[in-house]
Coordinates of C-alpha atoms and ligand atoms in Angstrom, one line a residue:
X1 CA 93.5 98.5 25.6
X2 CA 93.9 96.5 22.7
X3 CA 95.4 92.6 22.6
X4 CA 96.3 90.2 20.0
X5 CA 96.0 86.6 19.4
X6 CA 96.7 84.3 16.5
X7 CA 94.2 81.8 15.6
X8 CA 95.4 78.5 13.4
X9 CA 92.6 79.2 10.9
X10 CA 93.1 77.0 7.7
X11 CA 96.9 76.7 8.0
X12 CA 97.4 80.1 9.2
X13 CA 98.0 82.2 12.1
X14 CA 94.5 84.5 11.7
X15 CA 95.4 87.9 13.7
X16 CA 92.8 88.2 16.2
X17 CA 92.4 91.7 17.9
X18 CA 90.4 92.5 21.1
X19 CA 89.7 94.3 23.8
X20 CA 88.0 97.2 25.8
X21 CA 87.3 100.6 24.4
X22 CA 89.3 100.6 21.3
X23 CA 87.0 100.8 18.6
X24 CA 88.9 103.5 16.4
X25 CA 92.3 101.7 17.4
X26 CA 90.6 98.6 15.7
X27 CA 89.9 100.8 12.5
X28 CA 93.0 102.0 11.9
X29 CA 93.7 98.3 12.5
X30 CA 91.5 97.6 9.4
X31 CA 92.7 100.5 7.6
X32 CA 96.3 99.5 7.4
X33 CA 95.2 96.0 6.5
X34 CA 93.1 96.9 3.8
X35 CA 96.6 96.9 1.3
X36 CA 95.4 97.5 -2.3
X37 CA 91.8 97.6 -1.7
X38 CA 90.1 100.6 -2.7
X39 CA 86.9 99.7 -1.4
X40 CA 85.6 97.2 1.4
X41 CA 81.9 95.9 1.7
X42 CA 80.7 96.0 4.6
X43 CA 78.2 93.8 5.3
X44 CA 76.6 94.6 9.0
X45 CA 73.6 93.8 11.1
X46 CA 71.0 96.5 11.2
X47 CA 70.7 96.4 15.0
X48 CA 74.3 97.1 15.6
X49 CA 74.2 100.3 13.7
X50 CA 75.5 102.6 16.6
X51 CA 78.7 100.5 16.7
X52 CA 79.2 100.4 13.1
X53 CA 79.0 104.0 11.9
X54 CA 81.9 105.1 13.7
X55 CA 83.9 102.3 12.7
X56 CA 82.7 102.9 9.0
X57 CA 83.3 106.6 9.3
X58 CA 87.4 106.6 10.7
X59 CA 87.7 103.2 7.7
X60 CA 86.2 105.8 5.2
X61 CA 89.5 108.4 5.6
X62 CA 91.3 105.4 4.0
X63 CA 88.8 103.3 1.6
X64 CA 85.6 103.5 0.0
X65 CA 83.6 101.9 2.3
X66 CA 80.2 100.3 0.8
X67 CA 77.5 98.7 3.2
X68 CA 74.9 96.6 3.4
X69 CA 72.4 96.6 5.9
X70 CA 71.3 93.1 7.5
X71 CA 68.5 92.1 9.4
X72 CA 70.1 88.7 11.0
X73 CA 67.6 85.9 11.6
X74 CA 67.7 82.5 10.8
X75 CA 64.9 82.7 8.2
X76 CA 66.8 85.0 6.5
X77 CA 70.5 83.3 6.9
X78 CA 69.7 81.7 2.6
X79 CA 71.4 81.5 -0.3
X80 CA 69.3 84.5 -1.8
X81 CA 70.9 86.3 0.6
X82 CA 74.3 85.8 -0.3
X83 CA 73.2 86.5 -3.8
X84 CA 71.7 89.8 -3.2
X85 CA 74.8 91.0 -1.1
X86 CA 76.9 89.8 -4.4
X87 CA 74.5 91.6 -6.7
X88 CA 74.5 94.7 -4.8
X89 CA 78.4 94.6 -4.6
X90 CA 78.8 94.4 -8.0
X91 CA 76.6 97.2 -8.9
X92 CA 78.2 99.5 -6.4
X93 CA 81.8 98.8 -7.8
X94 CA 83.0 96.4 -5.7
X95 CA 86.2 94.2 -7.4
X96 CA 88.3 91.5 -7.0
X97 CA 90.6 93.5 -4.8
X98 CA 87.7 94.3 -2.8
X99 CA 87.5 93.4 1.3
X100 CA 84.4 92.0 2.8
X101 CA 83.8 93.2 6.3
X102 CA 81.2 90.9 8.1
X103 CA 79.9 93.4 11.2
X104 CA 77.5 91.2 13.7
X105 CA 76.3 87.8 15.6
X106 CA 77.1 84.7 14.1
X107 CA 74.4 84.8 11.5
X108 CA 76.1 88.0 9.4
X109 CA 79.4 86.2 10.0
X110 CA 78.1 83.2 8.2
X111 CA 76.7 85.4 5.6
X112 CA 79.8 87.1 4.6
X113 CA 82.0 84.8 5.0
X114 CA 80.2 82.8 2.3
X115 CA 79.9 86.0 0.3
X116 CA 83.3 86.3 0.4
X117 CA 84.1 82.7 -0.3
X118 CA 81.8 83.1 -3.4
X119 CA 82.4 86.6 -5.3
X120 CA 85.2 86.6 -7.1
X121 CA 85.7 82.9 -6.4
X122 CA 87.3 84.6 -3.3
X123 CA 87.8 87.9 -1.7
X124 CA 89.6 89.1 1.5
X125 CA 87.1 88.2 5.1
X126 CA 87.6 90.4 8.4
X127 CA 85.4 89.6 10.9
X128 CA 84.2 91.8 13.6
X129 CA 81.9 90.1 15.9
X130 CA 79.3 91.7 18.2
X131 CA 77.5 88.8 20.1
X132 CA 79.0 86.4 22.9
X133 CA 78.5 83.7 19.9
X134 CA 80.3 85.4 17.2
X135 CA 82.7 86.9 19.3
X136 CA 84.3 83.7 21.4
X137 CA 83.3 80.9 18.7
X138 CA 81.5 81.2 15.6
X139 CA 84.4 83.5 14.1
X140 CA 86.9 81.2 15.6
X141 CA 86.2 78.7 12.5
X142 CA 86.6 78.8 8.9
X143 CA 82.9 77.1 8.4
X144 CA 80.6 79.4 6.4
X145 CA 77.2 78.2 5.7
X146 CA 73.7 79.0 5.1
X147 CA 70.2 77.4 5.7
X148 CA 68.2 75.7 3.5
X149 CA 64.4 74.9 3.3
X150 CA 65.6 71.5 4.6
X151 CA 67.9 72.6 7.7
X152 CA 70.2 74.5 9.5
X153 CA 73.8 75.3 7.7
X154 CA 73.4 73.0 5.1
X155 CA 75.1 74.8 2.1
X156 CA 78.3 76.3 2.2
X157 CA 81.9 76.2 2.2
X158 CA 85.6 76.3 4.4
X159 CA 86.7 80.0 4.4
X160 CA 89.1 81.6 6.6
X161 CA 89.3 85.6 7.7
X162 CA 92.1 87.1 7.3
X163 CA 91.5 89.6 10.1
X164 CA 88.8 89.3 13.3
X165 CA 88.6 91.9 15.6
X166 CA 86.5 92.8 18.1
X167 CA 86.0 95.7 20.7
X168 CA 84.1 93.7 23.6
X169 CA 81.8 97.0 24.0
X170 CA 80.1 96.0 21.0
X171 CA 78.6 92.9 23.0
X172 CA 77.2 95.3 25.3
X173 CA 73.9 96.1 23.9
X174 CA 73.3 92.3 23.4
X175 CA 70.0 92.0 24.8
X176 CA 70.1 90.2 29.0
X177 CA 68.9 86.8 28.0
X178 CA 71.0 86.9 24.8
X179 CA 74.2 87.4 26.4
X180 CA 73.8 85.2 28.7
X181 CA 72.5 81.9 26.5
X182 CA 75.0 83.2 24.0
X183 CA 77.5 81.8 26.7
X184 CA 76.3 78.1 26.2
X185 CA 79.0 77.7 23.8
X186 CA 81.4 78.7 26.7
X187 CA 79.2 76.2 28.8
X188 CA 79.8 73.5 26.0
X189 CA 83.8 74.3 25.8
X190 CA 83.8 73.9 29.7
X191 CA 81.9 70.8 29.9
X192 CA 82.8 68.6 26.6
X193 CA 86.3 70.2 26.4
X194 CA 87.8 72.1 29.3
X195 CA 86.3 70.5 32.7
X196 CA 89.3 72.9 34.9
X197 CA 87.7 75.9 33.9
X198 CA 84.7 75.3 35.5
X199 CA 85.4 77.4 38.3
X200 CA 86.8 80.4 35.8
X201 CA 83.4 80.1 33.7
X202 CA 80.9 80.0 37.2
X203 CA 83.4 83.4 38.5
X204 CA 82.4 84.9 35.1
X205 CA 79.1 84.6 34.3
X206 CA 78.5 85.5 38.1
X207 CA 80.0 88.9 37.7
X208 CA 79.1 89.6 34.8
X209 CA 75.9 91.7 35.8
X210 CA 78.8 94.1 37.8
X211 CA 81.7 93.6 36.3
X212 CA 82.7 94.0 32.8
X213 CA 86.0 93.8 31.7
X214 CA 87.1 91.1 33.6
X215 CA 84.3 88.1 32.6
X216 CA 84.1 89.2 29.3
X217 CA 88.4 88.8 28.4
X218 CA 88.2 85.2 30.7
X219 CA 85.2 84.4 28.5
X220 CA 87.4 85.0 25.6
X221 CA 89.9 82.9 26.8
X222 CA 87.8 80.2 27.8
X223 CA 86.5 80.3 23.9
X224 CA 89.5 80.5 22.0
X225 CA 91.9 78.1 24.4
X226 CA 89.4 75.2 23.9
X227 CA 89.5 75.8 20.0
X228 CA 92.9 76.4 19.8
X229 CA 94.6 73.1 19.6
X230 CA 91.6 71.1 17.9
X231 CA 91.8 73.7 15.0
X232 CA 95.6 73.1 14.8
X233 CA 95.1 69.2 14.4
X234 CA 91.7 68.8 12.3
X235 CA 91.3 72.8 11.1
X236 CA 88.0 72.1 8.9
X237 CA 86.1 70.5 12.0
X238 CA 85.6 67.1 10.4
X239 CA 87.0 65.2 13.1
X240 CA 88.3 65.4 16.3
X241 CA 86.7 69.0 16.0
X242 CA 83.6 67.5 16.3
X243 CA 83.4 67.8 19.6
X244 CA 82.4 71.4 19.5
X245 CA 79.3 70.1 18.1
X246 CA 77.7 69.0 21.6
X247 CA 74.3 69.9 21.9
X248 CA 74.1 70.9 18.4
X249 CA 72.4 67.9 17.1
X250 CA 68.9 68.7 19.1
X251 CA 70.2 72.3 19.4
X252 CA 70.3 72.8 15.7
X253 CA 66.6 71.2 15.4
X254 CA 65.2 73.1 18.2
X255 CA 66.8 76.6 16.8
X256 CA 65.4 75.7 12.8
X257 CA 61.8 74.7 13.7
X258 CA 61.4 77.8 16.3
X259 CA 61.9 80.0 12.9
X260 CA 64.6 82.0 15.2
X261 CA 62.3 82.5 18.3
X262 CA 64.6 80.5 20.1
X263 CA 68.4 81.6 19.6
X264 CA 71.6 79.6 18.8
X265 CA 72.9 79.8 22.5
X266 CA 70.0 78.5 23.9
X267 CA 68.9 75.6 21.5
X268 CA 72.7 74.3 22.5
X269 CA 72.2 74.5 26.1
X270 CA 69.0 72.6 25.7
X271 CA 70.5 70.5 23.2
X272 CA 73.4 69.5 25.5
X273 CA 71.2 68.7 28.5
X274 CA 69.4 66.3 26.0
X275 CA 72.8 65.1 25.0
X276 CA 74.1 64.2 28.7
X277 CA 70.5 62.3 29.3
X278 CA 70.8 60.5 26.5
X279 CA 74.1 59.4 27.7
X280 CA 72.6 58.8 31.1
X281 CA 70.0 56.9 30.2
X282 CA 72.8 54.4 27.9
X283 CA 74.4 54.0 31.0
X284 CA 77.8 56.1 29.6
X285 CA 77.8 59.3 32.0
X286 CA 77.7 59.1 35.5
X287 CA 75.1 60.7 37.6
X288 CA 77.7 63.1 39.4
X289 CA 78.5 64.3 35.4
X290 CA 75.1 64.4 34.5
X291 CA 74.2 66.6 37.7
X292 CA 77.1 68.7 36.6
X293 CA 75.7 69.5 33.3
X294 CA 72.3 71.1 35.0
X295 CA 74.4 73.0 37.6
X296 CA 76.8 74.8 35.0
X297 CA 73.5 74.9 32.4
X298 CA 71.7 76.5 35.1
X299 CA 74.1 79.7 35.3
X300 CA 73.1 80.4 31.6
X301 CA 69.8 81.6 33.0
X302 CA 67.2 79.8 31.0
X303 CA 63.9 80.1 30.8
X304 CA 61.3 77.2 32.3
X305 CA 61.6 74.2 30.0
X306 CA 58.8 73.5 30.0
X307 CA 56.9 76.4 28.2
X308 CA 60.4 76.6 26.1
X309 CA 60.6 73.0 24.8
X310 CA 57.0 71.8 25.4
X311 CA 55.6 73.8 22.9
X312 CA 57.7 72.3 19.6
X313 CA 55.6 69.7 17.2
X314 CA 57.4 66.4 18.0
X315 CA 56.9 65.3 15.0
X316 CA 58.4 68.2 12.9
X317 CA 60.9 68.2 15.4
X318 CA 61.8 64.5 14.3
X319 CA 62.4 65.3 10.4
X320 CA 64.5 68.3 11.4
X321 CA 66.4 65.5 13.6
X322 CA 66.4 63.1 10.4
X323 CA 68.5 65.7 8.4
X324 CA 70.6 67.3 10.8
X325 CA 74.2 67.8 9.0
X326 CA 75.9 65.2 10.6
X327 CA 74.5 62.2 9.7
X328 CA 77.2 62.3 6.4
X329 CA 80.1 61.8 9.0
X330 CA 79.1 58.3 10.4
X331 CA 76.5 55.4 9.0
X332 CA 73.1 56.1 10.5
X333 CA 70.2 53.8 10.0
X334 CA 67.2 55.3 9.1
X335 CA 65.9 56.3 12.8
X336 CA 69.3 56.9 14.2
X337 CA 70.3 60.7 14.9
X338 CA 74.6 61.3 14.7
X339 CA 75.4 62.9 18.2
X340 CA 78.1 63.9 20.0
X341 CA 78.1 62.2 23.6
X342 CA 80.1 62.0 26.9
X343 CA 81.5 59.8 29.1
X344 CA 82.9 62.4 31.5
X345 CA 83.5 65.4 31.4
X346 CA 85.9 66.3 28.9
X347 CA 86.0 63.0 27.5
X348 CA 83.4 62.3 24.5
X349 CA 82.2 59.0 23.7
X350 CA 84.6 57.7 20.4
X351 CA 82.3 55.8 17.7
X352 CA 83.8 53.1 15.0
X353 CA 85.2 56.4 12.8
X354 CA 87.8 57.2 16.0
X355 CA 85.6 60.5 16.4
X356 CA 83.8 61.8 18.6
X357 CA 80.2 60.8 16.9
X358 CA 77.9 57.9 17.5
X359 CA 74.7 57.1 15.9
X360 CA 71.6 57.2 18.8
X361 CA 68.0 55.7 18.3
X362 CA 65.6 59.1 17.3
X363 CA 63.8 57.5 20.2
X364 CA 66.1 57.4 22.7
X365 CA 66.8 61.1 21.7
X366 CA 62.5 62.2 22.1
X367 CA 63.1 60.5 25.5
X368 CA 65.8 62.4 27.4
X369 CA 64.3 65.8 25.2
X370 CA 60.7 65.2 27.3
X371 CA 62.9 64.1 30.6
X372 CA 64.6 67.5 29.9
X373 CA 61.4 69.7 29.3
X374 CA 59.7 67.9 32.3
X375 CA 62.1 66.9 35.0
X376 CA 62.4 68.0 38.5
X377 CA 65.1 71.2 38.2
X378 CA 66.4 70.4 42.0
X379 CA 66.8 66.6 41.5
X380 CA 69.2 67.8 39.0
X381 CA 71.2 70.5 40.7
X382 CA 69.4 73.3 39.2
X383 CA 67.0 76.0 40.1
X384 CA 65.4 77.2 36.3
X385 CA 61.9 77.5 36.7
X386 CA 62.0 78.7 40.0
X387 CA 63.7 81.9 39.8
X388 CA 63.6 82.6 36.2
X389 CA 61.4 85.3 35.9
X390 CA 63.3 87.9 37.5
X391 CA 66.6 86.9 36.5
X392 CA 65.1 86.7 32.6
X393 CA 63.5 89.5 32.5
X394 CA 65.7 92.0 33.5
X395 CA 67.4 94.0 30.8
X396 CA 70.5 95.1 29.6
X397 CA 73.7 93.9 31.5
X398 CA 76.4 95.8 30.9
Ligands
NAD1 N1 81.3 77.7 13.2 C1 80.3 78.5 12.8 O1 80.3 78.9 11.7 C2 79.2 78.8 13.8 C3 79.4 78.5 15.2 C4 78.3 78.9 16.1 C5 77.2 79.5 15.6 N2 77.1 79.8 14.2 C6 75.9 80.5 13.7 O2 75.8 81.7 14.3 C7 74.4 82.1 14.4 C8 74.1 82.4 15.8 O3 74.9 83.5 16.2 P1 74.3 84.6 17.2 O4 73.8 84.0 18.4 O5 75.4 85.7 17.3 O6 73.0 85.1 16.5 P2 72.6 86.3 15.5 O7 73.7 86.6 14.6 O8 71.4 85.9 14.8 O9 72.3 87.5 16.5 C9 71.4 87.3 17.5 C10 70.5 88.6 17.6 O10 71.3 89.6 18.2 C11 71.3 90.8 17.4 N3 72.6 91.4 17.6 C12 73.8 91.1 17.2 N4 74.8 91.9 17.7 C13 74.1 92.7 18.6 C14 74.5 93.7 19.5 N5 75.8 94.0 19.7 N6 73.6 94.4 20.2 C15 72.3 94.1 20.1 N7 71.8 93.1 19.3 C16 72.7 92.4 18.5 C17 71.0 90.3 16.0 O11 70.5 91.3 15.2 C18 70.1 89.2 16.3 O12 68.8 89.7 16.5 C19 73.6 80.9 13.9 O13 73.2 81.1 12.6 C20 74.6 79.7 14.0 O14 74.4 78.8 13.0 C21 78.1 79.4 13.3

């Protein structure tokens, strides 16, 4: 079974193919999009190799297909990088009419999608994404960026796929834990953008240890509806976009100082539960919302917050805060952190700029992160901590 969807990407209608099982159907896919290309780079994460090399080996009866191996953690989402996939590119042949083919979680995506933006001041992207992440958000962007010493994505460019495709089989060797934090960004869509599909999103993350097919396609559609129309009005993310940047202020602090011990998926979860206190405790989200948040967090799974978040150096967690990426979109005074908040849910908080991002006292901000990493779980409507081990520990789903 193979399906299509077109993403507004940049001012076009990206192709976006999916589906079940149809991993050489996706290759020939490729294969009759590669045009005048006679090679493609393919630029894949290591651990994914048993879903790559048959996908590699049907694209090689059409194109010369050159790839490079990538071992995807943050430390290693840099600039050099980027410059040794280029270098490598160049001495295998690679030219201007040359495809790059980013295989992987969000962090390969990045990768070569700024490797694409950059060689040949622009080559051809196709995307095929293997984590919950890539698969129903990352890709869904033209954002391509990499780390610095400094922080998290903080030098790159706007650069849109041509192609994405995904066979949602690939996602099933996504470690337990990761598939299931992975879904925060789901979480996020549900609670800062699509409050009705609450009930779709608790259905599918409760089968999902059964079921396959199913969770995994409402999932998608969870991901891509709640994109859809913001990328049509504001298609670099700059402004009413922002939005899908709850939780990421603290999330994108929490993920960089862990050195990639603690995943995307879940620095965002944590990150929005810091988000909806902070909102709390200024007197913007109502308890009921608030309560709401822990209940739909709590179906991600996590881990006990309190070994997760209590261990992080508050005060290197602070400068990570003080040069989180978007304190350029909105003035911010010296010990004010740029976050996304709610009022309800679905319905963010607008600041003076008529987008969603306010400026919020770093203080305020340490305060709801220790409420988070030591409250009472069943005050809030959730039961991590209790049950956790089990539920964590347990491999593979699918
Ligand atoms: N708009 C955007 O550009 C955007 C949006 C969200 C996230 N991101 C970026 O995406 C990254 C996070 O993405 P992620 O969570 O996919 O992380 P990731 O790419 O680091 O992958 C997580 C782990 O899963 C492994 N992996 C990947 N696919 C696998 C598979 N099918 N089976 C087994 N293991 C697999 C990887 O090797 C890695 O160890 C971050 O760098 C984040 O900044 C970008």
């Amino acid at each position: 079974m193979m399906l299509e969807r077109h993403i507004p990407l940049d001012g076009h209608e990206t192709p976006y193919l999916y589906g079940v099982d149809c991993g050489i159907a996706l290759a020939e896919a490729l294969a009759a999009r590669t045009g005048s290309a006679d090679s493609v780079l393919l630029v894949a994460d290591r651990k994914v190799a048993a879903h790559t090399a048959p996908l590699a080996r049907q694209l090689s009866h059409h194109v010369k297909v050159e790839t490079f191996g990538i071992d995807a953690s943050e430390t290693n989402k840099t600039m050099s990088l980027v410059q040794g996939i280029a270098e490598s590119a160049i001495s295998r042949g690679v030219n201007r009419s040359s495809l790059v083919i980013g295989m992987g979680g969000g962090m390969v995506g990045n990768v070569a999608g700024l490797t694409a933006a950059l060689l040949f001041r622009g080559t051809g992207l196709i995307h095929l994404p293997t984590t919950p992440v890539a698969a129903f958000d990352s890709v869904v962007s033209v954002k391509q960026a990499v780390n610095l010493r400094g922080g998290k994505n903080l030098c790159g460019t706007y650069y849109a796929p041509s192609l994405i495709a995904c066979d949602l089989r690939w996602l099933s060797t996504v470690p337990h834990e990761e598939l299931f934090t992975g879904l925060s960004e789901m979480a996020k869509n549900v609670l800062a953008v699509l409050p009705g599909e609450e009930e779709t999103l608790r259905g599918a993350l409760s089968a999902l240890p059964g079921e396959r097919i199913g969770p995994l396609l409402q999932l998608f559609d969870i991901g891509v509806t709640a994109k859809e129309p913001f990328l049509r009005q504001d298609p670099r993310e700059r402004r009413e976009a922002l939005i899908f940047e709850y939780g990421h202020t603290v999330g994108h602090a929490l993920e960089f100082i862990s050195g990639g011990s603690m995943k995307h998926g879940e620095a965002v979860a944590w990150g929005m539960l810091v988000a909806a206190e902070v909102s709390h405790s200024l007197g913007i989200l109502g308890g009921e919302d608030l309560r709401s948040h822990y209940r739909i967090v709590d179906w991600l799974r996590l881990p006990d917050p309190r070994t997760r978040l209590g261990r992080f150096d508050r005060a290197e967690l602070r400068a990570k805060l003080a040069t989180d990426n978007k304190r350029g979109y909105i003035p911010c005074g010296r010990d004010e952190v740029a976050m996304v908040l709610l009022e309800s849910l679905g319905g963010p908080l607008t600041g003076e700029s008529g987008y969603p991002l306010v400026p919020v006292p770093q203080e305020t901000v340490m305060a709801a992160l220790e409420t988070v990493t030591g409250h009472s779980w069943t005050e809030r409507g959730g039961t991590i901590g209790e049950k956790e081990d089990a539920r964590w520990k347990t491999s593979n789903l699918l």
